GROMACS .gro file of C-alpha atoms in nm:
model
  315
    1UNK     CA    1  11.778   8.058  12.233
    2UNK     CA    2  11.488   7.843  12.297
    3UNK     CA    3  11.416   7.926  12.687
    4UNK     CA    4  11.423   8.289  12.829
    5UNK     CA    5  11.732   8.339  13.026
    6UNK     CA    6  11.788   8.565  13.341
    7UNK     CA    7  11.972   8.813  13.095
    8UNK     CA    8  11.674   8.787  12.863
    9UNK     CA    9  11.427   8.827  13.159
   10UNK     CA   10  11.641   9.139  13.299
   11UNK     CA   11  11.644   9.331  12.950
   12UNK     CA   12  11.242   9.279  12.970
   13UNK     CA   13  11.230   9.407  13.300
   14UNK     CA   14  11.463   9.729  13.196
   15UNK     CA   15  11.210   9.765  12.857
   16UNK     CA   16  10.905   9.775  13.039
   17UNK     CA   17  11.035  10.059  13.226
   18UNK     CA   18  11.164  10.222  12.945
   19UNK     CA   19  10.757  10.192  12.835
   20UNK     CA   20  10.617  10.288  13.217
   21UNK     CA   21  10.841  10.557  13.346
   22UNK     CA   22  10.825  10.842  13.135
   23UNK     CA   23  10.438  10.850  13.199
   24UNK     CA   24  10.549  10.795  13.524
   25UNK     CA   25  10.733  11.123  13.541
   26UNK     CA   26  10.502  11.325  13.328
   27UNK     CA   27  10.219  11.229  13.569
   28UNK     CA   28  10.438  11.336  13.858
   29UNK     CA   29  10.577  11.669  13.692
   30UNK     CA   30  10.243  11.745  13.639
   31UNK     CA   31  10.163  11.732  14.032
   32UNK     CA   32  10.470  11.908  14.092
   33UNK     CA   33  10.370  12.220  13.849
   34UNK     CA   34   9.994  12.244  13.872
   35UNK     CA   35   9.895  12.457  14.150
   36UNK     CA   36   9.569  12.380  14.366
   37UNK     CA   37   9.321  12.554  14.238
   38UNK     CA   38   8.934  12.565  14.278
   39UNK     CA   39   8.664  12.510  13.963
   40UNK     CA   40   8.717  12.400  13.629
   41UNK     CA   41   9.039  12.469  13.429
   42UNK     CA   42   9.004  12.449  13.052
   43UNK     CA   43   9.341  12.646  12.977
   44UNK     CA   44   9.612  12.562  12.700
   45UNK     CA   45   9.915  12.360  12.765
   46UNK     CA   46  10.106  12.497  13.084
   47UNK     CA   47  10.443  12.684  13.020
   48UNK     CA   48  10.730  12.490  13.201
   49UNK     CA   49  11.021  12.709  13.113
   50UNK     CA   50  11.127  13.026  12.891
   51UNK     CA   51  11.440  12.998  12.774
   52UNK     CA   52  11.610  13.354  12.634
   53UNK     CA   53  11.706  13.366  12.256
   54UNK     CA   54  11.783  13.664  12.084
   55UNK     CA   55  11.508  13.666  11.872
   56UNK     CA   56  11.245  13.497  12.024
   57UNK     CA   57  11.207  13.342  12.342
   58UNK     CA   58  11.193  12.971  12.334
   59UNK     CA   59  10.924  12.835  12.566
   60UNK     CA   60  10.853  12.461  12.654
   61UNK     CA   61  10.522  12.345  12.753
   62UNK     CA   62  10.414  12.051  12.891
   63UNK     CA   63  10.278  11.932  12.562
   64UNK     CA   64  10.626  11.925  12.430
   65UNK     CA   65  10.744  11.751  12.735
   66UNK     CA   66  10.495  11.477  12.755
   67UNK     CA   67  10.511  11.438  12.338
   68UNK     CA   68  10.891  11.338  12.415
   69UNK     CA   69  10.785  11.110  12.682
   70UNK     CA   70  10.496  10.929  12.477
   71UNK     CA   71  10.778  10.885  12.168
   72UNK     CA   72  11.072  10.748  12.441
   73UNK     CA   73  10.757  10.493  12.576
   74UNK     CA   74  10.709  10.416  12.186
   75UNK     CA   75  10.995  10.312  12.160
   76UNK     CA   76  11.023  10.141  12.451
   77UNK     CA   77  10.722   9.925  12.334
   78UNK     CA   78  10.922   9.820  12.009
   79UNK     CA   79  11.214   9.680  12.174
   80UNK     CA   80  10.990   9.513  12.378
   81UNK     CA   81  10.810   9.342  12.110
   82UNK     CA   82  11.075   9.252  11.910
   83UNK     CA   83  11.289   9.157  12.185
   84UNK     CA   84  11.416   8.826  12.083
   85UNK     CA   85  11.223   8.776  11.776
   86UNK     CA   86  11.534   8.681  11.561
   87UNK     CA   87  11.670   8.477  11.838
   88UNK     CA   88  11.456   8.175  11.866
   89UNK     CA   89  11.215   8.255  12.156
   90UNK     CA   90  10.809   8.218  12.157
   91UNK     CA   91  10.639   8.483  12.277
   92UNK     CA   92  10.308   8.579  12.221
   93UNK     CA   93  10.419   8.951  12.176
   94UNK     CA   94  10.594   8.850  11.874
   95UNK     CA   95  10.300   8.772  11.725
   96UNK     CA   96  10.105   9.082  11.779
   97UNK     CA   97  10.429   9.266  11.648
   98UNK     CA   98  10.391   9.099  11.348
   99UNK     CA   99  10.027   9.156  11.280
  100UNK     CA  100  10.121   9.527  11.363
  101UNK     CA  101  10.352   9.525  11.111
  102UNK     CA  102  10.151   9.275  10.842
  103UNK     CA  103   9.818   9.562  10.889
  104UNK     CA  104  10.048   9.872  10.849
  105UNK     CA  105  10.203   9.739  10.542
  106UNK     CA  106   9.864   9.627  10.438
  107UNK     CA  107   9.709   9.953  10.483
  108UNK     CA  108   9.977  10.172  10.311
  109UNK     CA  109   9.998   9.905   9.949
  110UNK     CA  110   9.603   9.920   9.984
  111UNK     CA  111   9.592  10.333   9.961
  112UNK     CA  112   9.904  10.403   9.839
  113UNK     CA  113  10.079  10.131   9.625
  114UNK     CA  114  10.342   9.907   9.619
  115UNK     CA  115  10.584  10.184   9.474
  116UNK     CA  116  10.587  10.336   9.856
  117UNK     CA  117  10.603  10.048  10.079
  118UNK     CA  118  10.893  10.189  10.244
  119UNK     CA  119  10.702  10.453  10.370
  120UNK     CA  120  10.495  10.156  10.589
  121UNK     CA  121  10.752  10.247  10.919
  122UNK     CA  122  10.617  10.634  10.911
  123UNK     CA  123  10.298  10.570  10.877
  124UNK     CA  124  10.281  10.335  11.147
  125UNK     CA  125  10.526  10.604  11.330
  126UNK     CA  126  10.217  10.846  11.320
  127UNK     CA  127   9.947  10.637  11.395
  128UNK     CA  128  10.139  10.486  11.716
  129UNK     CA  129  10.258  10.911  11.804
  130UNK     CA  130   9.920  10.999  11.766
  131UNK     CA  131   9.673  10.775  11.904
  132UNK     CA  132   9.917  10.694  12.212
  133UNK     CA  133   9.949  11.104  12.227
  134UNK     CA  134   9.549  11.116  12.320
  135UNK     CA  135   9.536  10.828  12.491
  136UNK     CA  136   9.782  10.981  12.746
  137UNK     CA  137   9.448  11.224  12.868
  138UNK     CA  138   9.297  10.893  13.027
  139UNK     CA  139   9.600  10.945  13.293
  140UNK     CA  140   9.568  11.272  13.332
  141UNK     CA  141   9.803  11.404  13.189
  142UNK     CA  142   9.799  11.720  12.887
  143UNK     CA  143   9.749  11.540  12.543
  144UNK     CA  144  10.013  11.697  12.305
  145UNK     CA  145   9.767  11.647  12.011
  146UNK     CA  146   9.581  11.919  12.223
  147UNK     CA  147   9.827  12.134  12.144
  148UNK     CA  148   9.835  12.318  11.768
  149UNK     CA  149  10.217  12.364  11.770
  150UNK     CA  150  10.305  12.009  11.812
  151UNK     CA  151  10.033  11.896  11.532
  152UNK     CA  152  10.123  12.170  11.296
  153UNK     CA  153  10.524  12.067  11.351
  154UNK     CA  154  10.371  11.677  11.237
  155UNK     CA  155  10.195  11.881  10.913
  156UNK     CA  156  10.490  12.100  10.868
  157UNK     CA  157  10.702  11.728  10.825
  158UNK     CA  158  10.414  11.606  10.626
  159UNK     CA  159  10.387  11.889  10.391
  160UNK     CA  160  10.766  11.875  10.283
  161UNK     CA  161  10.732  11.534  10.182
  162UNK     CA  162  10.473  11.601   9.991
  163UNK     CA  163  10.628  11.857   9.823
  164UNK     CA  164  10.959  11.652   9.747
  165UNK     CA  165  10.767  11.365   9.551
  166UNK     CA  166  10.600  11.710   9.360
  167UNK     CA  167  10.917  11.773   9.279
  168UNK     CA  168  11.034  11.434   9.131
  169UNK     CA  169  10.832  11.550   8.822
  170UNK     CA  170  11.088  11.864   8.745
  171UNK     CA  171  11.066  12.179   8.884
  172UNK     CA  172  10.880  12.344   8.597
  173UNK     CA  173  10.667  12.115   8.608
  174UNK     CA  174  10.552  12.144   8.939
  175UNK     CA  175  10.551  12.536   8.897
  176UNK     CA  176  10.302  12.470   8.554
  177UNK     CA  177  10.082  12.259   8.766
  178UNK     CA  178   9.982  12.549   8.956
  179UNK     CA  179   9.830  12.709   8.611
  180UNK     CA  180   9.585  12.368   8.566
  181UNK     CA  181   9.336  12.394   8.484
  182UNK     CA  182   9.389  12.806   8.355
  183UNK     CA  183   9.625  13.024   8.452
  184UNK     CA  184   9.334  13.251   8.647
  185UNK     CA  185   9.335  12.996   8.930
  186UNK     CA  186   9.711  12.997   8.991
  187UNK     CA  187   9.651  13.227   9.290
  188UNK     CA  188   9.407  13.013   9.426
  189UNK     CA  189   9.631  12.679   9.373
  190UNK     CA  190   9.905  12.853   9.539
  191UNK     CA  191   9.664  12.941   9.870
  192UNK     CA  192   9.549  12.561   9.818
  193UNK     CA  193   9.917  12.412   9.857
  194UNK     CA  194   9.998  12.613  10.145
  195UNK     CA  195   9.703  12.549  10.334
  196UNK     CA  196   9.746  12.161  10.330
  197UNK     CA  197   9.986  12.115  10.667
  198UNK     CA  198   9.733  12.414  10.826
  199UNK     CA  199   9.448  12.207  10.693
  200UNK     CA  200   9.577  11.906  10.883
  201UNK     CA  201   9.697  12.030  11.211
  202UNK     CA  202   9.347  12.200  11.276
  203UNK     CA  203   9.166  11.939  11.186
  204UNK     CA  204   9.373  11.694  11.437
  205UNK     CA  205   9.417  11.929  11.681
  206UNK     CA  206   9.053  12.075  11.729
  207UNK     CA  207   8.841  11.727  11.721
  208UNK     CA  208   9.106  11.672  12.005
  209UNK     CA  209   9.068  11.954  12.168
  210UNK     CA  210   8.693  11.951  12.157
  211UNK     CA  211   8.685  11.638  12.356
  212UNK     CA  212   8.868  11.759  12.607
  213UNK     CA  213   8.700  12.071  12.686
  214UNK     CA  214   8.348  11.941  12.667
  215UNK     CA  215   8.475  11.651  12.895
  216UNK     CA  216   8.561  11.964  13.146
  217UNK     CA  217   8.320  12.115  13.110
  218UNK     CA  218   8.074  11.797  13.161
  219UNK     CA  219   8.244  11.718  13.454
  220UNK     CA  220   8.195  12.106  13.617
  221UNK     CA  221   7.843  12.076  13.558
  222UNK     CA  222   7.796  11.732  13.723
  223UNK     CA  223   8.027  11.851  13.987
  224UNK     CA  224   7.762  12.172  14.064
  225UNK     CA  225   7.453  11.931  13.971
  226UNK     CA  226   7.581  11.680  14.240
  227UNK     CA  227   7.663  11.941  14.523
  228UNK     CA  228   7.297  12.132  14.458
  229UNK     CA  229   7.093  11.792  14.454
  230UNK     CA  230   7.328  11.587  14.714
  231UNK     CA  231   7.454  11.846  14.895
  232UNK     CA  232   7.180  11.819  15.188
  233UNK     CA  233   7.323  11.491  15.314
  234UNK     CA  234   7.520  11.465  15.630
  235UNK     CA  235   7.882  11.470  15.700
  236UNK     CA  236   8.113  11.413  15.436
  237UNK     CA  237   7.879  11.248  15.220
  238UNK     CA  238   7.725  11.552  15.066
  239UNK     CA  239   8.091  11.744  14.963
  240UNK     CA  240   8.133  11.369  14.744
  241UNK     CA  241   8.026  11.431  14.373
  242UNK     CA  242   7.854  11.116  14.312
  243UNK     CA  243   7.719  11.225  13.957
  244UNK     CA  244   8.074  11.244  13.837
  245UNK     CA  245   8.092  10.883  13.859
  246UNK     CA  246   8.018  10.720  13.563
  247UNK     CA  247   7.954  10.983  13.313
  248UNK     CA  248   8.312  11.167  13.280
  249UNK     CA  249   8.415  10.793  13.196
  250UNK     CA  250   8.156  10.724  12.914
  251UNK     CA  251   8.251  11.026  12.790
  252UNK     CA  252   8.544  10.917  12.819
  253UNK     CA  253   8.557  10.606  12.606
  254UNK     CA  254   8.445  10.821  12.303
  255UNK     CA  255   8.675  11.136  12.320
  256UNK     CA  256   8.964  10.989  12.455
  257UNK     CA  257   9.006  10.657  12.311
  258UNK     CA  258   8.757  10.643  11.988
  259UNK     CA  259   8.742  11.006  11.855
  260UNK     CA  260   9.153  11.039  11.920
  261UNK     CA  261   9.261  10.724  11.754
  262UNK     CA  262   8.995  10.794  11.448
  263UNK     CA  263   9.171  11.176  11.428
  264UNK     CA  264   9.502  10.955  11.428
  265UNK     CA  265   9.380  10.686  11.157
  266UNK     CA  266   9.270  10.983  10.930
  267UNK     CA  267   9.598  11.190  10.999
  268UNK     CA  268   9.772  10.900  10.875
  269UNK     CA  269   9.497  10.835  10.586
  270UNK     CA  270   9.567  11.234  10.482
  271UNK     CA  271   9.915  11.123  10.475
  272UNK     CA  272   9.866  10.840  10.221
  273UNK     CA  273   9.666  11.010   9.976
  274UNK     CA  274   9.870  11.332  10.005
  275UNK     CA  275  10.192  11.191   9.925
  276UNK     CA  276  10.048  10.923   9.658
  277UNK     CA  277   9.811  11.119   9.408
  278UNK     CA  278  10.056  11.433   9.452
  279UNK     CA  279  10.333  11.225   9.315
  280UNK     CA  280  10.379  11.280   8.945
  281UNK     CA  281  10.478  10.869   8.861
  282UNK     CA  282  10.454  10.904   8.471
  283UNK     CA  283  10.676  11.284   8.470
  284UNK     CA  284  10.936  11.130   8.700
  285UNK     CA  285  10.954  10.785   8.462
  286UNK     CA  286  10.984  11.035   8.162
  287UNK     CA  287  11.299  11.176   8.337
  288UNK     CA  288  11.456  10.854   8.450
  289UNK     CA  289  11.428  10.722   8.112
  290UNK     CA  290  11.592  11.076   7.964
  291UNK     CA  291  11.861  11.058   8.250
  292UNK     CA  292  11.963  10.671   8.161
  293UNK     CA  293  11.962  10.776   7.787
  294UNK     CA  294  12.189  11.076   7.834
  295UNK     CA  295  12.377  10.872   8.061
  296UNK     CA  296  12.432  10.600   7.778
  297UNK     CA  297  12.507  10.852   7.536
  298UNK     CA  298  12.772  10.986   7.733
  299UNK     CA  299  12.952  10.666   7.808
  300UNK     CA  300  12.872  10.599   7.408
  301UNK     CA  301  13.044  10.918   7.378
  302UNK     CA  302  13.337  10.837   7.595
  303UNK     CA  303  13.372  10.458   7.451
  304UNK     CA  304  13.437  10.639   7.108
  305UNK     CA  305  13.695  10.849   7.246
  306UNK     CA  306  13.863  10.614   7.386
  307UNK     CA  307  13.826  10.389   7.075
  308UNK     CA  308  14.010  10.664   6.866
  309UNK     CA  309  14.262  10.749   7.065
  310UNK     CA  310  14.385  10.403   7.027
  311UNK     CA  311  14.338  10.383   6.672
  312UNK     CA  312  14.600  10.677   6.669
  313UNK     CA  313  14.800  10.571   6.935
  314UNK     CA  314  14.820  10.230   6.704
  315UNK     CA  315  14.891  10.415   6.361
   0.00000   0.00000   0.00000
């Protein structure tokens, strides 16, 4: 298909939305929910519903809600990059899917190896959840990296995975490694292991955070400053904050787009080196090789059998 057809240019069409209306919604949620309220407001994430359980109530925030918009929007943007890329059609959005995919692949064999290539679509999972996850603060809208519970679930995923390639080496093994390099310091490589996905989510979730409340809190003061210095002109003129224009958005370009897409590039980066120098490569060779030779053995084993109960089945 060498020219875009109307059903080609209708599935765009229905893509981009896919991408544009969930922030859509969460931006008009969140003007249905907020009340109007007067001074600054540096509270957590705001509690939507509470939903009864018998042990715990189960409570939904609007972090939660706009993290499952931003991941419906990523995925939106996929289909719209790849749409038509195996069917013969030139677009220029091909091309930066490509080099998306060329630099994620490049940056997970570069940190950790060629043995865990496949792992290129999570990585570049995170890094597009995360940075698109801050980035969602330039619209107003509740960041859910603000939030600890959604970063900790992220580290809580993280940390098993780590854990399973531990465990590639043998269980014992993983157990002993806890004794390196004496035995005295098992307690503390215990408290070491289990502070990795808390580790993680606090460091993501505070530099995140941070921005956002010294953003507010910038923006109150220039707010006050401009109504004390300003507020002496006439009319309307003097209730219009004129030294909140300008600054909030330099701000701006550092916490909200360069400090939360470096928090997601070093999220990911944790990742990588988590998973790679925690997996045991040379234990979990060992094994394979004992496996296939007690594998060969037994169909050794079984050949024989089979080769003697012939040789009496023949006499």
């Amino acid at each position: 298909m060498n020219d875009r057809t109307l059903q080609f240019k209708i599935i765009d069409i229905l893509l981009t939305l896919l991408m544009v209306l969930p922030i859509v919604c969460g931006m008009v949620l969140k003007v249905l929910v907020t009340p109007l309220s007067e001074g600054m407001d540096i509270s957590g994430a705001r509690i939507l519903v509470t939903i009864p359980f018998p042990v715990q109530p189960l409570v939904i925030t609007d972090a939660q809600v706009n993290s499952w918009l931003v991941m419906i929007s990523i995925v939106g943007l996929c289909l719209y990059l790849t749409h038509g890329i195996r069917g013969g059609v030139n677009c220029k959005r091909h091309l930066l899917a490509t080099w998306i995919v060329e630099k994620t692949d490049s940056l997970v064999s570069s940190n950790m190896g060629s043995f865990f290539m496949e792992f290129s679509p999570f990585i570049g999972a995170i890094l597009g959840l995360s940075a698109f996850s801050s980035l969602t603060s330039l619209l107003g809208l509740y960041p859910p990296t603000s939030d600890v519970n959604v970063v900790f679930g992220w580290s809580l995923l993280v940390f098993f995975i780590i854990t399973h390639f531990k465990l590639k080496g043998g269980v014992w093994n993983y157990i002993k490694g806890f004794g390196d390099p004496i035995p005295v310091f098992a307690p503390f490589n215990v408290i070491g292991e289990l502070s990795t996905p808390i580790s993680m989510a606090f460091r993501h979730y505070g530099n995140v955070l941070s921005g956002v409340v010294v953003s507010a809190l910038v923006a109150w003061a220039l707010q006050g400053l401009s109504s004390l210095v300003l507020g002496w002109m006439p009319g309307a003129f003097g209730q219009i904050p004129f030294l909140q224009v300008g600054i909030p958005a330099v701000l701006s370009i550092y916490f909200d787009i360069f400090s939360g897409c470096l928090q997601a590039f070093i999220f990911a980066m944790l990742t990588m080196l988590y998973i790679s120098t925690g997996f045991p490569e040379e234990l979990w060779r060992e094994r394979i090789k004992k496996r296939e030779a007690r594998r060969a053995a037994q169909i050794a084993k079984t050949a024989n059998k089979k080769k003697i109960n012939n040789t009496n089945i023949a006499v």
